[in-house]
JSON list of N, CA and C in Angstrom, two decimals:
[
{"chain": "A", "resi": 1, "resn": "MET", "atom": "N", "xyz": [10.65, 9.94, 0.72]},
{"chain": "A", "resi": 1, "resn": "MET", "atom": "CA", "xyz": [9.55, 9.07, 1.12]},
{"chain": "A", "resi": 1, "resn": "MET", "atom": "C", "xyz": [8.25, 9.86, 1.01]},
{"chain": "A", "resi": 2, "resn": "LYS", "atom": "N", "xyz": [7.21, 9.19, 0.54]},
{"chain": "A", "resi": 2, "resn": "LYS", "atom": "CA", "xyz": [5.90, 9.80, 0.42]},
{"chain": "A", "resi": 2, "resn": "LYS", "atom": "C", "xyz": [4.89, 8.90, 1.13]},
{"chain": "A", "resi": 3, "resn": "THR", "atom": "N", "xyz": [3.91, 9.51, 1.79]},
{"chain": "A", "resi": 3, "resn": "THR", "atom": "CA", "xyz": [2.86, 8.72, 2.44]},
{"chain": "A", "resi": 3, "resn": "THR", "atom": "C", "xyz": [1.50, 9.13, 1.89]},
{"chain": "A", "resi": 4, "resn": "VAL", "atom": "N", "xyz": [0.63, 8.15, 1.71]},
{"chain": "A", "resi": 4, "resn": "VAL", "atom": "CA", "xyz": [-0.75, 8.38, 1.26]},
{"chain": "A", "resi": 4, "resn": "VAL", "atom": "C", "xyz": [-1.66, 7.45, 2.05]},
{"chain": "A", "resi": 5, "resn": "GLN", "atom": "N", "xyz": [-2.93, 7.81, 2.14]},
{"chain": "A", "resi": 5, "resn": "GLN", "atom": "CA", "xyz": [-3.94, 6.98, 2.78]},
{"chain": "A", "resi": 5, "resn": "GLN", "atom": "C", "xyz": [-4.55, 6.08, 1.71]},
{"chain": "A", "resi": 6, "resn": "ILE", "atom": "N", "xyz": [-4.64, 4.78, 1.99]},
{"chain": "A", "resi": 6, "resn": "ILE", "atom": "CA", "xyz": [-5.26, 3.86, 1.04]},
{"chain": "A", "resi": 6, "resn": "ILE", "atom": "C", "xyz": [-6.34, 3.04, 1.75]},
{"chain": "A", "resi": 7, "resn": "SER", "atom": "N", "xyz": [-7.23, 2.50, 0.95]},
{"chain": "A", "resi": 7, "resn": "SER", "atom": "CA", "xyz": [-8.29, 1.64, 1.47]},
{"chain": "A", "resi": 7, "resn": "SER", "atom": "C", "xyz": [-8.18, 0.27, 0.81]},
{"chain": "A", "resi": 8, "resn": "LEU", "atom": "N", "xyz": [-8.11, -0.78, 1.64]},
{"chain": "A", "resi": 8, "resn": "LEU", "atom": "CA", "xyz": [-8.04, -2.16, 1.17]},
{"chain": "A", "resi": 8, "resn": "LEU", "atom": "C", "xyz": [-9.15, -2.94, 1.86]},
{"chain": "A", "resi": 9, "resn": "ASN", "atom": "N", "xyz": [-10.39, -2.62, 1.53]},
{"chain": "A", "resi": 9, "resn": "ASN", "atom": "CA", "xyz": [-11.52, -3.15, 2.28]},
{"chain": "A", "resi": 9, "resn": "ASN", "atom": "C", "xyz": [-12.13, -4.42, 1.71]},
{"chain": "A", "resi": 10, "resn": "SER", "atom": "N", "xyz": [-11.41, -5.11, 0.82]},
{"chain": "A", "resi": 10, "resn": "SER", "atom": "CA", "xyz": [-11.88, -6.41, 0.33]},
{"chain": "A", "resi": 10, "resn": "SER", "atom": "C", "xyz": [-10.68, -7.29, 0.00]},
{"chain": "A", "resi": 11, "resn": "ILE", "atom": "N", "xyz": [-10.92, -8.59, -0.02]},
{"chain": "A", "resi": 11, "resn": "ILE", "atom": "CA", "xyz": [-9.84, -9.55, -0.34]},
{"chain": "A", "resi": 11, "resn": "ILE", "atom": "C", "xyz": [-9.30, -9.30, -1.74]},
{"chain": "A", "resi": 12, "resn": "ASP", "atom": "N", "xyz": [-10.19, -9.05, -2.70]},
{"chain": "A", "resi": 12, "resn": "ASP", "atom": "CA", "xyz": [-9.75, -8.80, -4.07]},
{"chain": "A", "resi": 12, "resn": "ASP", "atom": "C", "xyz": [-8.88, -7.55, -4.17]},
{"chain": "A", "resi": 13, "resn": "LYS", "atom": "N", "xyz": [-9.24, -6.51, -3.41]},
{"chain": "A", "resi": 13, "resn": "LYS", "atom": "CA", "xyz": [-8.44, -5.28, -3.41]},
{"chain": "A", "resi": 13, "resn": "LYS", "atom": "C", "xyz": [-7.05, -5.55, -2.85]},
{"chain": "A", "resi": 14, "resn": "VAL", "atom": "N", "xyz": [-6.96, -6.34, -1.80]},
{"chain": "A", "resi": 14, "resn": "VAL", "atom": "CA", "xyz": [-5.65, -6.65, -1.21]},
{"chain": "A", "resi": 14, "resn": "VAL", "atom": "C", "xyz": [-4.79, -7.40, -2.23]},
{"chain": "A", "resi": 15, "resn": "LYS", "atom": "N", "xyz": [-5.37, -8.41, -2.86]},
{"chain": "A", "resi": 15, "resn": "LYS", "atom": "CA", "xyz": [-4.60, -9.20, -3.85]},
{"chain": "A", "resi": 15, "resn": "LYS", "atom": "C", "xyz": [-4.13, -8.33, -5.02]},
{"chain": "A", "resi": 16, "resn": "SER", "atom": "N", "xyz": [-5.02, -7.52, -5.57]},
{"chain": "A", "resi": 16, "resn": "SER", "atom": "CA", "xyz": [-4.63, -6.70, -6.72]},
{"chain": "A", "resi": 16, "resn": "SER", "atom": "C", "xyz": [-3.63, -5.61, -6.32]},
{"chain": "A", "resi": 17, "resn": "PHE", "atom": "N", "xyz": [-3.76, -5.08, -5.09]},
{"chain": "A", "resi": 17, "resn": "PHE", "atom": "CA", "xyz": [-2.81, -4.07, -4.60]},
{"chain": "A", "resi": 17, "resn": "PHE", "atom": "C", "xyz": [-1.41, -4.68, -4.49]},
{"chain": "A", "resi": 18, "resn": "VAL", "atom": "N", "xyz": [-1.30, -5.86, -3.87]},
{"chain": "A", "resi": 18, "resn": "VAL", "atom": "CA", "xyz": [0.01, -6.50, -3.71]},
{"chain": "A", "resi": 18, "resn": "VAL", "atom": "C", "xyz": [0.60, -6.82, -5.08]},
{"chain": "A", "resi": 19, "resn": "ASN", "atom": "N", "xyz": [-0.20, -7.33, -6.00]},
{"chain": "A", "resi": 19, "resn": "ASN", "atom": "CA", "xyz": [0.29, -7.61, -7.35]},
{"chain": "A", "resi": 19, "resn": "ASN", "atom": "C", "xyz": [0.77, -6.33, -8.04]},
{"chain": "A", "resi": 20, "resn": "ALA", "atom": "N", "xyz": [0.09, -5.22, -7.81]},
{"chain": "A", "resi": 20, "resn": "ALA", "atom": "CA", "xyz": [0.45, -3.96, -8.45]},
{"chain": "A", "resi": 20, "resn": "ALA", "atom": "C", "xyz": [1.79, -3.42, -7.94]},
{"chain": "A", "resi": 21, "resn": "ILE", "atom": "N", "xyz": [2.02, -3.49, -6.62]},
{"chain": "A", "resi": 21, "resn": "ILE", "atom": "CA", "xyz": [3.25, -2.89, -6.10]},
{"chain": "A", "resi": 21, "resn": "ILE", "atom": "C", "xyz": [4.46, -3.80, -6.15]},
{"chain": "A", "resi": 22, "resn": "THR", "atom": "N", "xyz": [4.26, -5.11, -6.34]},
{"chain": "A", "resi": 22, "resn": "THR", "atom": "CA", "xyz": [5.43, -6.00, -6.41]},
{"chain": "A", "resi": 22, "resn": "THR", "atom": "C", "xyz": [6.24, -5.78, -7.67]},
{"chain": "A", "resi": 23, "resn": "GLN", "atom": "N", "xyz": [5.70, -5.05, -8.65]},
{"chain": "A", "resi": 23, "resn": "GLN", "atom": "CA", "xyz": [6.47, -4.77, -9.86]},
{"chain": "A", "resi": 23, "resn": "GLN", "atom": "C", "xyz": [7.57, -3.73, -9.61]},
{"chain": "A", "resi": 24, "resn": "PHE", "atom": "N", "xyz": [7.52, -3.07, -8.46]},
{"chain": "A", "resi": 24, "resn": "PHE", "atom": "CA", "xyz": [8.54, -2.06, -8.11]},
{"chain": "A", "resi": 24, "resn": "PHE", "atom": "C", "xyz": [9.55, -2.66, -7.14]},
{"chain": "A", "resi": 25, "resn": "ASP", "atom": "N", "xyz": [10.80, -2.22, -7.25]},
{"chain": "A", "resi": 25, "resn": "ASP", "atom": "CA", "xyz": [11.87, -2.73, -6.39]},
{"chain": "A", "resi": 25, "resn": "ASP", "atom": "C", "xyz": [11.99, -1.94, -5.08]},
{"chain": "A", "resi": 26, "resn": "PHE", "atom": "N", "xyz": [11.15, -0.96, -4.88]},
{"chain": "A", "resi": 26, "resn": "PHE", "atom": "CA", "xyz": [11.22, -0.12, -3.68]},
{"chain": "A", "resi": 26, "resn": "PHE", "atom": "C", "xyz": [10.50, -0.79, -2.52]},
{"chain": "A", "resi": 27, "resn": "ASP", "atom": "N", "xyz": [10.77, -0.28, -1.31]},
{"chain": "A", "resi": 27, "resn": "ASP", "atom": "CA", "xyz": [10.07, -0.75, -0.12]},
{"chain": "A", "resi": 27, "resn": "ASP", "atom": "C", "xyz": [8.78, 0.03, 0.05]},
{"chain": "A", "resi": 28, "resn": "PHE", "atom": "N", "xyz": [7.73, -0.68, 0.43]},
{"chain": "A", "resi": 28, "resn": "PHE", "atom": "CA", "xyz": [6.43, -0.08, 0.75]},
{"chain": "A", "resi": 28, "resn": "PHE", "atom": "C", "xyz": [6.03, -0.60, 2.12]},
{"chain": "A", "resi": 29, "resn": "ASP", "atom": "N", "xyz": [5.65, 0.31, 3.02]},
{"chain": "A", "resi": 29, "resn": "ASP", "atom": "CA", "xyz": [5.19, -0.10, 4.34]},
{"chain": "A", "resi": 29, "resn": "ASP", "atom": "C", "xyz": [3.75, 0.36, 4.56]},
{"chain": "A", "resi": 30, "resn": "LEU", "atom": "N", "xyz": [2.98, -0.45, 5.24]},
{"chain": "A", "resi": 30, "resn": "LEU", "atom": "CA", "xyz": [1.63, -0.06, 5.66]},
{"chain": "A", "resi": 30, "resn": "LEU", "atom": "C", "xyz": [1.69, 0.22, 7.15]},
{"chain": "A", "resi": 31, "resn": "ILE", "atom": "N", "xyz": [1.13, 1.36, 7.55]},
{"chain": "A", "resi": 31, "resn": "ILE", "atom": "CA", "xyz": [1.18, 1.80, 8.94]},
{"chain": "A", "resi": 31, "resn": "ILE", "atom": "C", "xyz": [-0.24, 1.94, 9.45]},
{"chain": "A", "resi": 32, "resn": "SER", "atom": "N", "xyz": [-0.54, 1.19, 10.50]},
{"chain": "A", "resi": 32, "resn": "SER", "atom": "CA", "xyz": [-1.86, 1.23, 11.12]},
{"chain": "A", "resi": 32, "resn": "SER", "atom": "C", "xyz": [-1.64, 1.31, 12.63]},
{"chain": "A", "resi": 33, "resn": "GLY", "atom": "N", "xyz": [-1.83, 2.50, 13.20]},
{"chain": "A", "resi": 33, "resn": "GLY", "atom": "CA", "xyz": [-1.55, 2.69, 14.61]},
{"chain": "A", "resi": 33, "resn": "GLY", "atom": "C", "xyz": [-0.07, 2.50, 14.87]},
{"chain": "A", "resi": 34, "resn": "ARG", "atom": "N", "xyz": [0.27, 1.57, 15.76]},
{"chain": "A", "resi": 34, "resn": "ARG", "atom": "CA", "xyz": [1.69, 1.34, 16.07]},
{"chain": "A", "resi": 34, "resn": "ARG", "atom": "C", "xyz": [2.28, 0.18, 15.27]},
{"chain": "A", "resi": 35, "resn": "TYR", "atom": "N", "xyz": [1.49, -0.38, 14.37]},
{"chain": "A", "resi": 35, "resn": "TYR", "atom": "CA", "xyz": [1.96, -1.51, 13.55]},
{"chain": "A", "resi": 35, "resn": "TYR", "atom": "C", "xyz": [2.48, -1.02, 12.20]},
{"chain": "A", "resi": 36, "resn": "VAL", "atom": "N", "xyz": [3.64, -1.53, 11.80]},
{"chain": "A", "resi": 36, "resn": "VAL", "atom": "CA", "xyz": [4.22, -1.25, 10.49]},
{"chain": "A", "resi": 36, "resn": "VAL", "atom": "C", "xyz": [4.53, -2.59, 9.86]},
{"chain": "A", "resi": 37, "resn": "ILE", "atom": "N", "xyz": [3.93, -2.84, 8.70]},
{"chain": "A", "resi": 37, "resn": "ILE", "atom": "CA", "xyz": [4.17, -4.12, 8.03]},
{"chain": "A", "resi": 37, "resn": "ILE", "atom": "C", "xyz": [4.58, -3.88, 6.57]},
{"chain": "A", "resi": 38, "resn": "ASP", "atom": "N", "xyz": [5.22, -4.88, 5.99]},
{"chain": "A", "resi": 38, "resn": "ASP", "atom": "CA", "xyz": [5.62, -4.84, 4.59]},
{"chain": "A", "resi": 38, "resn": "ASP", "atom": "C", "xyz": [4.37, -4.89, 3.72]},
{"chain": "A", "resi": 39, "resn": "ALA", "atom": "N", "xyz": [4.18, -3.88, 2.87]},
{"chain": "A", "resi": 39, "resn": "ALA", "atom": "CA", "xyz": [2.97, -3.81, 2.04]},
{"chain": "A", "resi": 39, "resn": "ALA", "atom": "C", "xyz": [2.94, -4.88, 0.96]},
{"chain": "A", "resi": 40, "resn": "LYS", "atom": "N", "xyz": [4.05, -5.57, 0.73]},
{"chain": "A", "resi": 40, "resn": "LYS", "atom": "CA", "xyz": [4.07, -6.64, -0.27]},
{"chain": "A", "resi": 40, "resn": "LYS", "atom": "C", "xyz": [3.71, -8.00, 0.34]},
{"chain": "A", "resi": 41, "resn": "SER", "atom": "N", "xyz": [3.37, -8.01, 1.63]},
{"chain": "A", "resi": 41, "resn": "SER", "atom": "CA", "xyz": [3.03, -9.24, 2.33]},
{"chain": "A", "resi": 41, "resn": "SER", "atom": "C", "xyz": [1.52, -9.35, 2.51]},
{"chain": "A", "resi": 42, "resn": "ILE", "atom": "N", "xyz": [0.92, -10.27, 1.78]},
{"chain": "A", "resi": 42, "resn": "ILE", "atom": "CA", "xyz": [-0.54, -10.46, 1.89]},
{"chain": "A", "resi": 42, "resn": "ILE", "atom": "C", "xyz": [-0.91, -10.87, 3.32]},
{"chain": "A", "resi": 43, "resn": "MET", "atom": "N", "xyz": [-0.14, -11.78, 3.90]},
{"chain": "A", "resi": 43, "resn": "MET", "atom": "CA", "xyz": [-0.44, -12.21, 5.27]},
{"chain": "A", "resi": 43, "resn": "MET", "atom": "C", "xyz": [-0.31, -11.04, 6.26]},
{"chain": "A", "resi": 44, "resn": "GLY", "atom": "N", "xyz": [0.68, -10.21, 6.06]},
{"chain": "A", "resi": 44, "resn": "GLY", "atom": "CA", "xyz": [0.85, -9.06, 6.92]},
{"chain": "A", "resi": 44, "resn": "GLY", "atom": "C", "xyz": [-0.32, -8.09, 6.82]},
{"chain": "A", "resi": 45, "resn": "ILE", "atom": "N", "xyz": [-0.79, -7.87, 5.60]},
{"chain": "A", "resi": 45, "resn": "ILE", "atom": "CA", "xyz": [-1.91, -6.95, 5.39]},
{"chain": "A", "resi": 45, "resn": "ILE", "atom": "C", "xyz": [-3.16, -7.46, 6.11]},
{"chain": "A", "resi": 46, "resn": "PHE", "atom": "N", "xyz": [-3.39, -8.75, 6.04]},
{"chain": "A", "resi": 46, "resn": "PHE", "atom": "CA", "xyz": [-4.58, -9.31, 6.69]},
{"chain": "A", "resi": 46, "resn": "PHE", "atom": "C", "xyz": [-4.49, -9.28, 8.22]},
{"chain": "A", "resi": 47, "resn": "SER", "atom": "N", "xyz": [-3.31, -8.97, 8.76]},
{"chain": "A", "resi": 47, "resn": "SER", "atom": "CA", "xyz": [-3.19, -8.84, 10.21]},
{"chain": "A", "resi": 47, "resn": "SER", "atom": "C", "xyz": [-3.62, -7.45, 10.69]},
{"chain": "A", "resi": 48, "resn": "LEU", "atom": "N", "xyz": [-3.87, -6.54, 9.74]},
{"chain": "A", "resi": 48, "resn": "LEU", "atom": "CA", "xyz": [-4.28, -5.18, 10.09]},
{"chain": "A", "resi": 48, "resn": "LEU", "atom": "C", "xyz": [-5.80, -5.04, 10.08]},
{"chain": "A", "resi": 49, "resn": "ASP", "atom": "N", "xyz": [-6.28, -3.97, 10.68]},
{"chain": "A", "resi": 49, "resn": "ASP", "atom": "CA", "xyz": [-7.71, -3.64, 10.65]},
{"chain": "A", "resi": 49, "resn": "ASP", "atom": "C", "xyz": [-7.99, -2.96, 9.31]},
{"chain": "A", "resi": 50, "resn": "LEU", "atom": "N", "xyz": [-8.64, -3.69, 8.40]},
{"chain": "A", "resi": 50, "resn": "LEU", "atom": "CA", "xyz": [-8.86, -3.18, 7.05]},
{"chain": "A", "resi": 50, "resn": "LEU", "atom": "C", "xyz": [-10.19, -2.43, 6.91]},
{"chain": "A", "resi": 51, "resn": "SER", "atom": "N", "xyz": [-10.90, -2.22, 8.02]},
{"chain": "A", "resi": 51, "resn": "SER", "atom": "CA", "xyz": [-12.19, -1.55, 7.95]},
{"chain": "A", "resi": 51, "resn": "SER", "atom": "C", "xyz": [-12.03, -0.03, 7.80]},
{"chain": "A", "resi": 52, "resn": "LYS", "atom": "N", "xyz": [-10.82, 0.47, 8.03]},
{"chain": "A", "resi": 52, "resn": "LYS", "atom": "CA", "xyz": [-10.58, 1.91, 7.87]},
{"chain": "A", "resi": 52, "resn": "LYS", "atom": "C", "xyz": [-9.32, 2.12, 7.03]},
{"chain": "A", "resi": 53, "resn": "PRO", "atom": "N", "xyz": [-9.16, 3.33, 6.50]},
{"chain": "A", "resi": 53, "resn": "PRO", "atom": "CA", "xyz": [-7.97, 3.59, 5.66]},
{"chain": "A", "resi": 53, "resn": "PRO", "atom": "C", "xyz": [-6.66, 3.36, 6.41]},
{"chain": "A", "resi": 54, "resn": "ILE", "atom": "N", "xyz": [-5.64, 2.97, 5.66]},
{"chain": "A", "resi": 54, "resn": "ILE", "atom": "CA", "xyz": [-4.32, 2.67, 6.20]},
{"chain": "A", "resi": 54, "resn": "ILE", "atom": "C", "xyz": [-3.32, 3.60, 5.52]},
{"chain": "A", "resi": 55, "resn": "GLU", "atom": "N", "xyz": [-2.27, 3.95, 6.25]},
{"chain": "A", "resi": 55, "resn": "GLU", "atom": "CA", "xyz": [-1.24, 4.81, 5.68]},
{"chain": "A", "resi": 55, "resn": "GLU", "atom": "C", "xyz": [-0.22, 3.96, 4.94]},
{"chain": "A", "resi": 56, "resn": "LEU", "atom": "N", "xyz": [0.06, 4.33, 3.69]},
{"chain": "A", "resi": 56, "resn": "LEU", "atom": "CA", "xyz": [1.07, 3.66, 2.88]},
{"chain": "A", "resi": 56, "resn": "LEU", "atom": "C", "xyz": [2.29, 4.56, 2.78]},
{"chain": "A", "resi": 57, "resn": "ALA", "atom": "N", "xyz": [3.45, 4.04, 3.19]},
{"chain": "A", "resi": 57, "resn": "ALA", "atom": "CA", "xyz": [4.71, 4.78, 3.08]},
{"chain": "A", "resi": 57, "resn": "ALA", "atom": "C", "xyz": [5.48, 4.21, 1.90]},
{"chain": "A", "resi": 58, "resn": "ILE", "atom": "N", "xyz": [5.79, 5.08, 0.94]},
{"chain": "A", "resi": 58, "resn": "ILE", "atom": "CA", "xyz": [6.54, 4.68, -0.26]},
{"chain": "A", "resi": 58, "resn": "ILE", "atom": "C", "xyz": [7.97, 5.17, -0.06]},
{"chain": "A", "resi": 59, "resn": "HIS", "atom": "N", "xyz": [8.91, 4.23, 0.01]},
{"chain": "A", "resi": 59, "resn": "HIS", "atom": "CA", "xyz": [10.31, 4.57, 0.28]},
{"chain": "A", "resi": 59, "resn": "HIS", "atom": "C", "xyz": [11.07, 4.75, -1.03]},
{"chain": "A", "resi": 60, "resn": "SER", "atom": "N", "xyz": [10.67, 5.79, -1.77]},
{"chain": "A", "resi": 60, "resn": "SER", "atom": "CA", "xyz": [11.33, 6.09, -3.04]},
{"chain": "A", "resi": 60, "resn": "SER", "atom": "C", "xyz": [11.03, 7.52, -3.43]},
{"chain": "A", "resi": 61, "resn": "GLU", "atom": "N", "xyz": [11.98, 8.16, -4.04]},
{"chain": "A", "resi": 61, "resn": "GLU", "atom": "CA", "xyz": [11.73, 9.49, -4.62]},
{"chain": "A", "resi": 61, "resn": "GLU", "atom": "C", "xyz": [11.62, 9.35, -6.14]},
{"chain": "A", "resi": 62, "resn": "ALA", "atom": "N", "xyz": [12.19, 8.29, -6.67]},
{"chain": "A", "resi": 62, "resn": "ALA", "atom": "CA", "xyz": [12.15, 8.05, -8.11]},
{"chain": "A", "resi": 62, "resn": "ALA", "atom": "C", "xyz": [10.84, 7.37, -8.48]},
{"chain": "A", "resi": 63, "resn": "ASN", "atom": "N", "xyz": [10.39, 7.58, -9.69]},
{"chain": "A", "resi": 63, "resn": "ASN", "atom": "CA", "xyz": [9.19, 6.91, -10.24]},
{"chain": "A", "resi": 63, "resn": "ASN", "atom": "C", "xyz": [7.91, 7.19, -9.44]},
{"chain": "A", "resi": 64, "resn": "LEU", "atom": "N", "xyz": [7.86, 8.26, -8.66]},
{"chain": "A", "resi": 64, "resn": "LEU", "atom": "CA", "xyz": [6.67, 8.51, -7.84]},
{"chain": "A", "resi": 64, "resn": "LEU", "atom": "C", "xyz": [5.41, 8.67, -8.68]},
{"chain": "A", "resi": 65, "resn": "ASP", "atom": "N", "xyz": [5.53, 9.35, -9.84]},
{"chain": "A", "resi": 65, "resn": "ASP", "atom": "CA", "xyz": [4.35, 9.52, -10.70]},
{"chain": "A", "resi": 65, "resn": "ASP", "atom": "C", "xyz": [3.82, 8.17, -11.16]},
{"chain": "A", "resi": 66, "resn": "GLU", "atom": "N", "xyz": [4.72, 7.28, -11.56]},
{"chain": "A", "resi": 66, "resn": "GLU", "atom": "CA", "xyz": [4.32, 5.95, -12.02]},
{"chain": "A", "resi": 66, "resn": "GLU", "atom": "C", "xyz": [3.68, 5.15, -10.88]},
{"chain": "A", "resi": 67, "resn": "ILE", "atom": "N", "xyz": [4.29, 5.22, -9.70]},
{"chain": "A", "resi": 67, "resn": "ILE", "atom": "CA", "xyz": [3.75, 4.50, -8.53]},
{"chain": "A", "resi": 67, "resn": "ILE", "atom": "C", "xyz": [2.36, 5.03, -8.19]},
{"chain": "A", "resi": 68, "resn": "MET", "atom": "N", "xyz": [2.21, 6.35, -8.16]},
{"chain": "A", "resi": 68, "resn": "MET", "atom": "CA", "xyz": [0.92, 6.95, -7.81]},
{"chain": "A", "resi": 68, "resn": "MET", "atom": "C", "xyz": [-0.16, 6.54, -8.82]},
{"chain": "A", "resi": 69, "resn": "GLU", "atom": "N", "xyz": [0.21, 6.42, -10.08]},
{"chain": "A", "resi": 69, "resn": "GLU", "atom": "CA", "xyz": [-0.76, 6.00, -11.09]},
{"chain": "A", "resi": 69, "resn": "GLU", "atom": "C", "xyz": [-1.21, 4.56, -10.85]},
{"chain": "A", "resi": 70, "resn": "VAL", "atom": "N", "xyz": [-0.27, 3.69, -10.47]},
{"chain": "A", "resi": 70, "resn": "VAL", "atom": "CA", "xyz": [-0.58, 2.28, -10.23]},
{"chain": "A", "resi": 70, "resn": "VAL", "atom": "C", "xyz": [-1.47, 2.11, -8.99]},
{"chain": "A", "resi": 71, "resn": "ILE", "atom": "N", "xyz": [-1.20, 2.89, -7.95]},
{"chain": "A", "resi": 71, "resn": "ILE", "atom": "CA", "xyz": [-1.98, 2.73, -6.70]},
{"chain": "A", "resi": 71, "resn": "ILE", "atom": "C", "xyz": [-3.21, 3.63, -6.64]},
{"chain": "A", "resi": 72, "resn": "LYS", "atom": "N", "xyz": [-3.46, 4.38, -7.69]},
{"chain": "A", "resi": 72, "resn": "LYS", "atom": "CA", "xyz": [-4.59, 5.32, -7.71]},
{"chain": "A", "resi": 72, "resn": "LYS", "atom": "C", "xyz": [-5.94, 4.70, -7.31]},
{"chain": "A", "resi": 73, "resn": "PRO", "atom": "N", "xyz": [-6.26, 3.47, -7.74]},
{"chain": "A", "resi": 73, "resn": "PRO", "atom": "CA", "xyz": [-7.58, 2.90, -7.35]},
{"chain": "A", "resi": 73, "resn": "PRO", "atom": "C", "xyz": [-7.73, 2.67, -5.85]},
{"chain": "A", "resi": 74, "resn": "TYR", "atom": "N", "xyz": [-6.63, 2.68, -5.10]},
{"chain": "A", "resi": 74, "resn": "TYR", "atom": "CA", "xyz": [-6.69, 2.37, -3.68]},
{"chain": "A", "resi": 74, "resn": "TYR", "atom": "C", "xyz": [-6.56, 3.61, -2.79]},
{"chain": "A", "resi": 75, "resn": "VAL", "atom": "N", "xyz": [-6.16, 4.73, -3.39]},
{"chain": "A", "resi": 75, "resn": "VAL", "atom": "CA", "xyz": [-5.91, 5.96, -2.62]},
{"chain": "A", "resi": 75, "resn": "VAL", "atom": "C", "xyz": [-7.23, 6.58, -2.18]},
{"chain": "A", "resi": 76, "resn": "VAL", "atom": "N", "xyz": [-7.25, 6.98, -0.90]},
{"chain": "A", "resi": 76, "resn": "VAL", "atom": "CA", "xyz": [-8.41, 7.66, -0.34]},
{"chain": "A", "resi": 76, "resn": "VAL", "atom": "C", "xyz": [-8.19, 9.16, -0.50]},
{"chain": "A", "resi": 77, "resn": "GLU", "atom": "N", "xyz": [-9.12, 9.82, -1.13]},
{"chain": "A", "resi": 77, "resn": "GLU", "atom": "CA", "xyz": [-8.98, 11.28, -1.35]},
{"chain": "A", "resi": 77, "resn": "GLU", "atom": "C", "xyz": [-9.24, 12.07, -0.09]}
]
């Protein structure tokens, strides 16, 4: 499992992020404080505080390079 900080501070970013990760069969979770939601759920994402970066947990060891390339526009350095 790998975790990264991402920023989803607009509706368009949320939609494009969900579209980008749904191409993978792995589980992705977004963690904000004590809340953990499915990162492929647009409704779940909108239940979080999107004004600050959110932790993304990628539940896969395979294809990590490919996943990181796809989510690169959302990763907070």
